[in-house]
Amino acid sequence: MTMKRPVQHTAGAVAEWLRDGRRVVAGLLVEVEGSSPLDVGASMYVDDQGGIEGSITGGCVEGAVAQAAMEILETGGPPQLVTYGISDELAGTVGLMCGGIVHIFIHELRGAAREAVLRDLEALVEDRPAALVTLLDGPQAGSKLYVDDDGAVGSLGVSPLLDGNAGREAHGLLDEGRSSLRDFGEDGASLGSGLRVYVAVHAVPPQMIVFGAIDFSSALAPLAKGLGYKVTIADPRRAFLASRRFSAAAETVVGWPQDVLADMELGPRDAVLVFTHDPKLDVPAVQAALGTGAGYIGALGSRRTTADRNRRLREAGVTDEEIARVFAPCGLDIGASTVEETAVSVLAEIVTQRAGRQGMPLREVEGPIRHADTVAHEPA
């Protein structure tokens, strides 16, 4: 059975509500001032049978949002853009250094918006890139426009001009893999203000290619999948890949590193890990990885193994500048002694590198805990 992430479980449950004809109110985190446990784009849903799915702030304001949603269900009231201040004391209960202000759009899914949201939820469950545009202002607030590579579903209900401009904006943000709050003119013009839309994007999952069918690979794959990666474990030795433990959370590919990576287009969000522990494989794997645009290249091994690998890489013509791209030995110094702890160590370094952080204990650093940039939307 394919392992689903929590956001996919939420999306699947809410999709069933919509297919069953239930009335559903959504709360959408559209803006954060200061600190917040979850990224902008996090969603929470309440249905007319008392069901609650998802989370917006990890527990800080969910109760208030649920109460507002139930009032909308009882009265049929209009959408609300509400602001909650998270106190420093409350923030401490969910691991924040300080409180913040969150802006949440609470609205019932009505009319054509239901179909647009359903399409978006289905895309999330199936890991397909898509964007959902929500109108926040005016009489048509709460209207939705779903956008993917095949076209658009729904309408923001203001004008064809707004639908066209918002749709183009959504396609651009899909290419960038990030969500955003945008302003348009009251007539839908791109240059103007008066109508705000939130474009929630879930992009193509980042890729993680792991060379070497060993215990470390099978321990890391499910954790990486839980972080949203599409994981591939590759090894030219077919017998090594035969175990179910490798295919349980990853795609398995039989092939040499240069052949596996030849047809892959990797970017800054992607990672390549060399876990081969075989001199015949690790140098070709590192060389092939260096020929890609992967944002993280890591190689497992002791310091002696790393020094020997670097020597062989130089003999193969790899420059010191290229070797400097490789995180080796890969992983953060957390005192890992087991296979599972090593997997945590490596993934922690990847998260740290993507966020531009140093991996220091939180109590020893100042400033925001959460990374400010939102690169992709996944309703929580």
Short mmCIF file of C-alpha atoms in Angstrom, two decimals:
data_model
loop_
_atom_site.label_atom_id
_atom_site.label_comp_id
_atom_site.label_asym_id
_atom_site.label_seq_id
_atom_site.Cartn_x
_atom_site.Cartn_y
_atom_site.Cartn_z
CA MET A 1 0.00 0.00 0.00
CA THR A 2 1.35 3.45 -0.92
CA MET A 3 2.23 5.53 2.13
CA LYS A 4 0.37 8.84 2.25
CA ARG A 5 1.53 11.98 3.98
CA PRO A 6 -0.73 13.64 6.59
CA VAL A 7 -1.71 16.38 4.16
CA GLN A 8 -2.81 13.73 1.67
CA HIS A 9 -4.96 12.01 4.30
CA THR A 10 -6.62 15.37 5.04
CA ALA A 11 -7.17 16.04 1.34
CA GLY A 12 -8.65 12.58 0.79
CA ALA A 13 -11.05 12.93 3.73
CA VAL A 14 -12.31 16.36 2.67
CA ALA A 15 -12.69 15.19 -0.92
CA GLU A 16 -15.01 12.44 0.34
CA TRP A 17 -17.07 15.03 2.24
CA LEU A 18 -17.54 17.01 -0.95
CA ARG A 19 -18.43 13.94 -3.00
CA ASP A 20 -20.99 13.00 -0.31
CA GLY A 21 -22.66 16.40 -0.70
CA ARG A 22 -21.77 17.66 2.76
CA ARG A 23 -21.55 21.38 3.44
CA VAL A 24 -17.94 22.31 4.19
CA VAL A 25 -16.33 25.45 5.61
CA ALA A 26 -12.63 26.03 4.98
CA GLY A 27 -10.16 28.09 6.96
CA LEU A 28 -7.15 29.20 4.92
CA LEU A 29 -4.04 30.78 6.41
CA VAL A 30 -3.30 33.59 3.95
CA GLU A 31 -0.84 35.82 5.81
CA VAL A 32 1.46 35.71 8.85
CA GLU A 33 3.05 38.58 10.73
CA GLY A 34 5.83 37.40 13.01
CA SER A 35 5.93 33.70 13.78
CA SER A 36 3.53 30.84 13.06
CA PRO A 37 3.89 27.06 13.49
CA LEU A 38 2.68 26.30 9.94
CA ASP A 39 3.32 27.92 6.59
CA VAL A 40 0.97 30.26 4.81
CA GLY A 41 -1.41 28.06 2.81
CA ALA A 42 -2.20 25.69 5.68
CA SER A 43 -5.89 24.73 5.68
CA MET A 44 -8.53 23.48 8.09
CA TYR A 45 -11.96 22.11 7.18
CA VAL A 46 -15.19 21.70 9.15
CA ASP A 47 -18.26 19.89 7.78
CA ASP A 48 -21.94 19.98 8.69
CA GLN A 49 -21.67 16.69 10.58
CA GLY A 50 -19.08 17.98 13.03
CA GLY A 51 -16.03 16.61 11.26
CA ILE A 52 -12.77 18.56 11.49
CA GLU A 53 -9.71 17.95 9.34
CA GLY A 54 -6.40 19.75 8.96
CA SER A 55 -4.63 22.41 10.97
CA ILE A 56 -3.70 26.06 10.56
CA THR A 57 -1.43 26.93 13.46
CA GLY A 58 -0.69 23.62 15.13
CA GLY A 59 -3.25 24.18 17.88
CA CYS A 60 -3.02 27.91 18.69
CA VAL A 61 -6.29 29.14 17.12
CA GLU A 62 -7.97 26.00 15.77
CA GLY A 63 -10.73 26.14 18.39
CA ALA A 64 -11.69 29.69 17.45
CA VAL A 65 -11.62 28.87 13.73
CA ALA A 66 -13.80 25.79 14.27
CA GLN A 67 -16.33 27.87 16.21
CA ALA A 68 -16.45 30.51 13.47
CA ALA A 69 -16.87 27.77 10.85
CA MET A 70 -19.78 26.19 12.74
CA GLU A 71 -21.48 29.59 12.99
CA ILE A 72 -21.22 29.97 9.23
CA LEU A 73 -22.73 26.52 8.78
CA GLU A 74 -25.61 27.41 11.14
CA THR A 75 -26.37 30.84 9.72
CA GLY A 76 -25.19 30.57 6.12
CA GLY A 77 -23.12 33.66 6.80
CA PRO A 78 -20.63 35.31 4.43
CA PRO A 79 -16.87 34.69 4.30
CA GLN A 80 -14.74 36.24 7.03
CA LEU A 81 -11.12 37.38 6.91
CA VAL A 82 -10.22 37.17 10.58
CA THR A 83 -7.08 38.10 12.46
CA TYR A 84 -5.79 36.29 15.52
CA GLY A 85 -2.89 37.32 17.72
CA ILE A 86 -0.91 34.41 19.13
CA SER A 87 0.37 35.41 22.56
CA ASP A 88 3.94 34.71 23.60
CA GLU A 89 2.65 32.35 26.30
CA LEU A 90 0.49 30.39 23.85
CA ALA A 91 3.27 30.37 21.26
CA GLY A 92 5.53 28.69 23.81
CA THR A 93 3.18 25.72 24.03
CA VAL A 94 3.78 24.86 20.36
CA GLY A 95 7.51 25.50 20.30
CA LEU A 96 7.69 29.11 19.07
CA MET A 97 10.09 31.72 20.37
CA CYS A 98 7.45 34.44 20.22
CA GLY A 99 3.87 35.05 19.20
CA GLY A 100 2.63 36.38 15.89
CA ILE A 101 -0.44 37.54 14.02
CA VAL A 102 -2.23 35.23 11.60
CA HIS A 103 -4.81 36.18 8.99
CA ILE A 104 -7.27 33.40 8.20
CA PHE A 105 -9.94 33.40 5.51
CA ILE A 106 -12.95 31.39 6.76
CA HIS A 107 -15.56 30.61 4.12
CA GLU A 108 -18.08 28.01 3.06
CA LEU A 109 -17.35 26.11 -0.14
CA ARG A 110 -20.35 26.92 -2.31
CA GLY A 111 -21.46 26.45 -5.90
CA ALA A 112 -18.72 26.06 -8.49
CA ALA A 113 -16.05 26.52 -5.80
CA ARG A 114 -16.81 23.01 -4.54
CA GLU A 115 -15.76 21.44 -7.82
CA ALA A 116 -12.63 23.58 -8.02
CA VAL A 117 -11.62 22.57 -4.48
CA LEU A 118 -12.39 18.91 -5.17
CA ARG A 119 -10.13 18.97 -8.21
CA ASP A 120 -7.37 20.57 -6.13
CA LEU A 121 -7.70 18.00 -3.32
CA GLU A 122 -7.59 15.14 -5.82
CA ALA A 123 -4.44 16.59 -7.37
CA LEU A 124 -2.81 16.76 -3.94
CA VAL A 125 -3.70 13.15 -3.14
CA GLU A 126 -2.26 12.06 -6.49
CA ASP A 127 0.87 14.27 -6.17
CA ARG A 128 0.00 16.23 -9.30
CA PRO A 129 1.11 19.90 -9.55
CA ALA A 130 -1.82 22.30 -9.36
CA ALA A 131 -2.88 25.69 -8.04
CA LEU A 132 -6.07 26.91 -6.39
CA VAL A 133 -6.90 30.62 -6.57
CA THR A 134 -9.22 32.01 -3.87
CA LEU A 135 -10.82 35.47 -4.08
CA LEU A 136 -10.66 37.25 -0.71
CA ASP A 137 -12.52 40.52 -1.39
CA GLY A 138 -15.82 41.76 -2.71
CA PRO A 139 -19.28 40.21 -3.13
CA GLN A 140 -17.78 37.11 -4.80
CA ALA A 141 -15.28 36.44 -2.00
CA GLY A 142 -14.73 32.72 -1.57
CA SER A 143 -14.92 31.98 -5.29
CA LYS A 144 -12.30 29.56 -6.58
CA LEU A 145 -10.33 28.94 -9.75
CA TYR A 146 -8.45 25.65 -10.12
CA VAL A 147 -5.47 25.63 -12.48
CA ASP A 148 -3.25 22.81 -13.74
CA ASP A 149 -1.40 21.92 -16.93
CA ASP A 150 -4.65 20.79 -18.58
CA GLY A 151 -6.52 24.07 -18.05
CA ALA A 152 -8.80 25.66 -15.47
CA VAL A 153 -11.99 24.81 -13.58
CA GLY A 154 -14.25 27.34 -11.88
CA SER A 155 -14.31 31.13 -11.87
CA LEU A 156 -13.63 33.99 -9.48
CA GLY A 157 -16.97 35.41 -10.57
CA VAL A 158 -15.83 38.99 -11.20
CA SER A 159 -14.80 39.19 -14.84
CA PRO A 160 -13.13 37.12 -17.55
CA LEU A 161 -10.21 39.55 -17.24
CA LEU A 162 -9.62 38.59 -13.59
CA ASP A 163 -9.94 34.87 -14.36
CA GLY A 164 -7.43 35.21 -17.19
CA ASN A 165 -4.91 37.27 -15.25
CA ALA A 166 -5.22 35.20 -12.07
CA GLY A 167 -4.89 32.00 -14.10
CA ARG A 168 -1.70 33.24 -15.75
CA GLU A 169 -0.34 34.26 -12.36
CA ALA A 170 -1.15 30.80 -11.02
CA HIS A 171 0.72 29.13 -13.89
CA GLY A 172 3.76 31.31 -13.20
CA LEU A 173 3.71 30.47 -9.50
CA LEU A 174 3.36 26.78 -10.38
CA ASP A 175 6.59 27.01 -12.36
CA GLU A 176 8.28 28.64 -9.35
CA GLY A 177 6.77 26.14 -6.91
CA ARG A 178 5.50 28.74 -4.42
CA SER A 179 2.24 30.21 -3.14
CA SER A 180 1.48 33.91 -2.94
CA LEU A 181 -1.03 36.64 -2.07
CA ARG A 182 -1.67 38.87 -5.09
CA ASP A 183 -3.50 42.17 -5.76
CA PHE A 184 -5.61 42.91 -8.84
CA GLY A 185 -7.71 45.87 -9.88
CA GLU A 186 -11.44 45.83 -9.18
CA ASP A 187 -11.99 45.09 -12.88
CA GLY A 188 -9.41 42.29 -12.80
CA ALA A 189 -6.50 44.25 -14.24
CA SER A 190 -3.04 43.03 -13.31
CA LEU A 191 -1.88 46.54 -12.44
CA GLY A 192 -4.23 47.69 -9.76
CA SER A 193 -5.61 47.01 -6.31
CA GLY A 194 -8.94 46.37 -4.63
CA LEU A 195 -9.19 42.63 -5.15
CA ARG A 196 -6.86 40.27 -3.35
CA VAL A 197 -6.47 36.64 -4.35
CA TYR A 198 -4.50 33.91 -2.65
CA VAL A 199 -2.81 31.47 -5.01
CA ALA A 200 -2.14 28.17 -3.20
CA VAL A 201 0.33 25.99 -5.07
CA HIS A 202 1.36 22.39 -4.60
CA ALA A 203 4.20 21.81 -7.00
CA VAL A 204 5.97 18.74 -8.32
CA PRO A 205 7.50 16.96 -5.30
CA PRO A 206 11.26 17.39 -4.95
CA GLN A 207 13.25 14.35 -5.98
CA MET A 208 15.70 12.36 -3.89
CA ILE A 209 17.87 9.82 -5.68
CA VAL A 210 19.72 7.39 -3.41
CA PHE A 211 22.47 5.24 -4.87
CA GLY A 212 23.03 1.99 -3.02
CA ALA A 213 20.50 -0.62 -1.90
CA ILE A 214 21.65 -0.89 1.72
CA ASP A 215 20.08 -0.63 5.19
CA PHE A 216 20.64 3.14 5.33
CA SER A 217 18.62 3.59 2.13
CA SER A 218 15.64 1.59 3.38
CA ALA A 219 15.67 3.50 6.69
CA LEU A 220 15.86 6.90 5.01
CA ALA A 221 13.27 6.40 2.25
CA PRO A 222 10.06 6.46 4.34
CA LEU A 223 11.27 9.46 6.34
CA ALA A 224 12.15 11.35 3.15
CA LYS A 225 8.78 10.47 1.64
CA GLY A 226 7.14 11.88 4.75
CA LEU A 227 8.99 15.15 4.09
CA GLY A 228 7.43 15.28 0.63
CA TYR A 229 10.24 13.82 -1.49
CA LYS A 230 9.73 11.47 -4.39
CA VAL A 231 12.40 8.91 -3.53
CA THR A 232 14.28 6.69 -5.99
CA ILE A 233 16.72 4.01 -4.83
CA ALA A 234 19.09 2.92 -7.58
CA ASP A 235 21.70 0.18 -7.81
CA PRO A 236 23.16 -1.72 -10.77
CA ARG A 237 22.96 -4.95 -8.75
CA ARG A 238 19.43 -6.23 -9.33
CA ALA A 239 19.58 -8.79 -6.52
CA PHE A 240 20.31 -6.06 -3.98
CA LEU A 241 17.10 -4.21 -4.92
CA ALA A 242 14.85 -7.25 -4.74
CA SER A 243 13.89 -6.78 -1.09
CA ARG A 244 10.45 -5.28 -0.44
CA ARG A 245 11.97 -2.91 2.11
CA PHE A 246 13.38 -0.77 -0.71
CA SER A 247 10.21 -0.53 -2.81
CA ALA A 248 7.92 0.10 0.18
CA ALA A 249 8.51 3.86 0.12
CA ALA A 250 10.56 4.41 -3.02
CA GLU A 251 10.78 3.66 -6.71
CA THR A 252 13.59 1.20 -7.41
CA VAL A 253 15.76 1.43 -10.52
CA VAL A 254 18.41 -1.02 -11.70
CA GLY A 255 21.19 0.90 -13.40
CA TRP A 256 24.57 2.59 -13.17
CA PRO A 257 24.56 6.13 -11.72
CA GLN A 258 25.39 7.90 -14.97
CA ASP A 259 22.55 6.08 -16.74
CA VAL A 260 20.03 6.67 -13.94
CA LEU A 261 20.71 10.42 -13.84
CA ALA A 262 21.05 10.88 -17.61
CA ASP A 263 17.35 11.54 -18.18
CA MET A 264 16.64 13.32 -14.89
CA GLU A 265 16.33 17.08 -14.65
CA LEU A 266 17.29 18.00 -11.09
CA GLY A 267 17.10 21.44 -9.48
CA PRO A 268 17.80 23.25 -6.20
CA ARG A 269 14.99 21.42 -4.35
CA ASP A 270 16.36 17.97 -5.29
CA ALA A 271 18.93 15.77 -3.56
CA VAL A 272 21.31 12.99 -4.59
CA LEU A 273 22.75 10.65 -1.97
CA VAL A 274 25.61 8.23 -2.52
CA PHE A 275 25.28 5.28 -0.13
CA THR A 276 27.03 2.70 -2.31
CA HIS A 277 30.02 1.76 -0.09
CA ASP A 278 31.65 0.35 -3.23
CA PRO A 279 34.68 2.00 -4.92
CA LYS A 280 33.40 0.91 -8.32
CA LEU A 281 30.17 2.83 -7.73
CA ASP A 282 30.76 5.80 -5.47
CA VAL A 283 33.07 7.79 -7.77
CA PRO A 284 30.79 7.38 -10.85
CA ALA A 285 27.81 8.26 -8.65
CA VAL A 286 29.40 11.46 -7.33
CA GLN A 287 30.58 12.43 -10.81
CA ALA A 288 27.10 11.88 -12.24
CA ALA A 289 25.52 13.86 -9.40
CA LEU A 290 27.92 16.77 -9.96
CA GLY A 291 26.69 16.91 -13.55
CA THR A 292 23.19 17.78 -12.34
CA GLY A 293 21.68 20.89 -10.76
CA ALA A 294 20.79 19.08 -7.53
CA GLY A 295 20.81 21.44 -4.57
CA TYR A 296 22.20 18.79 -2.23
CA ILE A 297 24.74 16.07 -2.99
CA GLY A 298 25.73 13.89 -0.05
CA ALA A 299 28.01 10.88 0.33
CA LEU A 300 27.96 8.51 3.30
CA GLY A 301 31.09 7.16 4.93
CA SER A 302 33.78 7.66 7.56
CA ARG A 303 36.33 10.44 7.34
CA ARG A 304 38.89 7.91 6.06
CA THR A 305 36.41 6.73 3.40
CA THR A 306 35.71 10.33 2.45
CA ALA A 307 39.39 11.19 2.12
CA ASP A 308 39.99 8.12 -0.04
CA ARG A 309 36.95 8.93 -2.21
CA ASN A 310 38.13 12.52 -2.67
CA ARG A 311 41.54 11.26 -3.76
CA ARG A 312 39.95 8.98 -6.34
CA LEU A 313 37.66 11.80 -7.51
CA ARG A 314 40.68 14.04 -8.12
CA GLU A 315 42.40 11.24 -10.02
CA ALA A 316 39.26 11.02 -12.16
CA GLY A 317 39.54 14.72 -12.99
CA VAL A 318 37.08 16.20 -10.50
CA THR A 319 38.17 19.65 -9.29
CA ASP A 320 38.38 20.79 -5.67
CA GLU A 321 35.59 23.29 -6.37
CA GLU A 322 33.34 20.44 -7.49
CA ILE A 323 34.30 18.29 -4.50
CA ALA A 324 33.31 21.19 -2.25
CA ARG A 325 29.71 20.78 -3.48
CA VAL A 326 29.55 17.34 -1.88
CA PHE A 327 28.43 17.02 1.72
CA ALA A 328 30.74 14.26 2.92
CA PRO A 329 30.58 12.70 5.37
CA CYS A 330 26.93 13.62 5.02
CA GLY A 331 24.71 14.32 8.01
CA LEU A 332 24.66 16.51 11.10
CA ASP A 333 26.63 15.68 14.23
CA ILE A 334 23.79 14.41 16.44
CA GLY A 335 25.64 11.41 17.83
CA ALA A 336 23.90 8.96 15.49
CA SER A 337 24.89 5.35 16.14
CA THR A 338 22.13 3.34 14.45
CA VAL A 339 20.94 3.12 10.88
CA GLU A 340 17.73 4.97 11.74
CA GLU A 341 19.55 7.73 13.63
CA THR A 342 21.92 8.17 10.69
CA ALA A 343 18.92 8.61 8.39
CA VAL A 344 17.62 11.36 10.69
CA SER A 345 21.07 12.97 10.70
CA VAL A 346 21.25 13.06 6.89
CA LEU A 347 17.72 14.38 6.45
CA ALA A 348 18.33 17.03 9.09
CA GLU A 349 21.33 18.28 7.12
CA ILE A 350 19.28 18.40 3.91
CA VAL A 351 16.54 20.44 5.60
CA THR A 352 19.18 22.72 7.14
CA GLN A 353 20.90 23.28 3.81
CA ARG A 354 17.64 24.06 1.98
CA ALA A 355 16.68 26.59 4.64
CA GLY A 356 20.10 28.22 4.72
CA ARG A 357 20.53 27.47 8.42
CA GLN A 358 23.44 26.13 10.49
CA GLY A 359 21.71 23.33 12.40
CA MET A 360 22.31 24.90 15.81
CA PRO A 361 20.26 24.14 18.95
CA LEU A 362 17.28 26.52 18.96
CA ARG A 363 18.04 27.68 22.49
CA GLU A 364 21.44 28.94 21.30
CA VAL A 365 20.20 31.05 18.38
CA GLU A 366 18.08 34.17 18.04
CA GLY A 367 15.54 35.13 15.43
CA PRO A 368 12.57 33.36 13.82
CA ILE A 369 12.41 29.59 14.22
CA ARG A 370 10.55 28.98 10.97
CA HIS A 371 12.02 29.57 7.53
CA ALA A 372 10.26 32.63 6.11
CA ASP A 373 10.07 31.60 2.44
CA THR A 374 7.06 29.60 1.34
CA VAL A 375 8.12 27.37 -1.56
CA ALA A 376 5.05 25.23 -1.96
CA HIS A 377 1.53 24.87 -0.63
CA GLU A 378 0.18 21.76 0.98
CA PRO A 379 -2.97 22.09 3.05
CA ALA A 380 -2.23 20.68 6.48
#
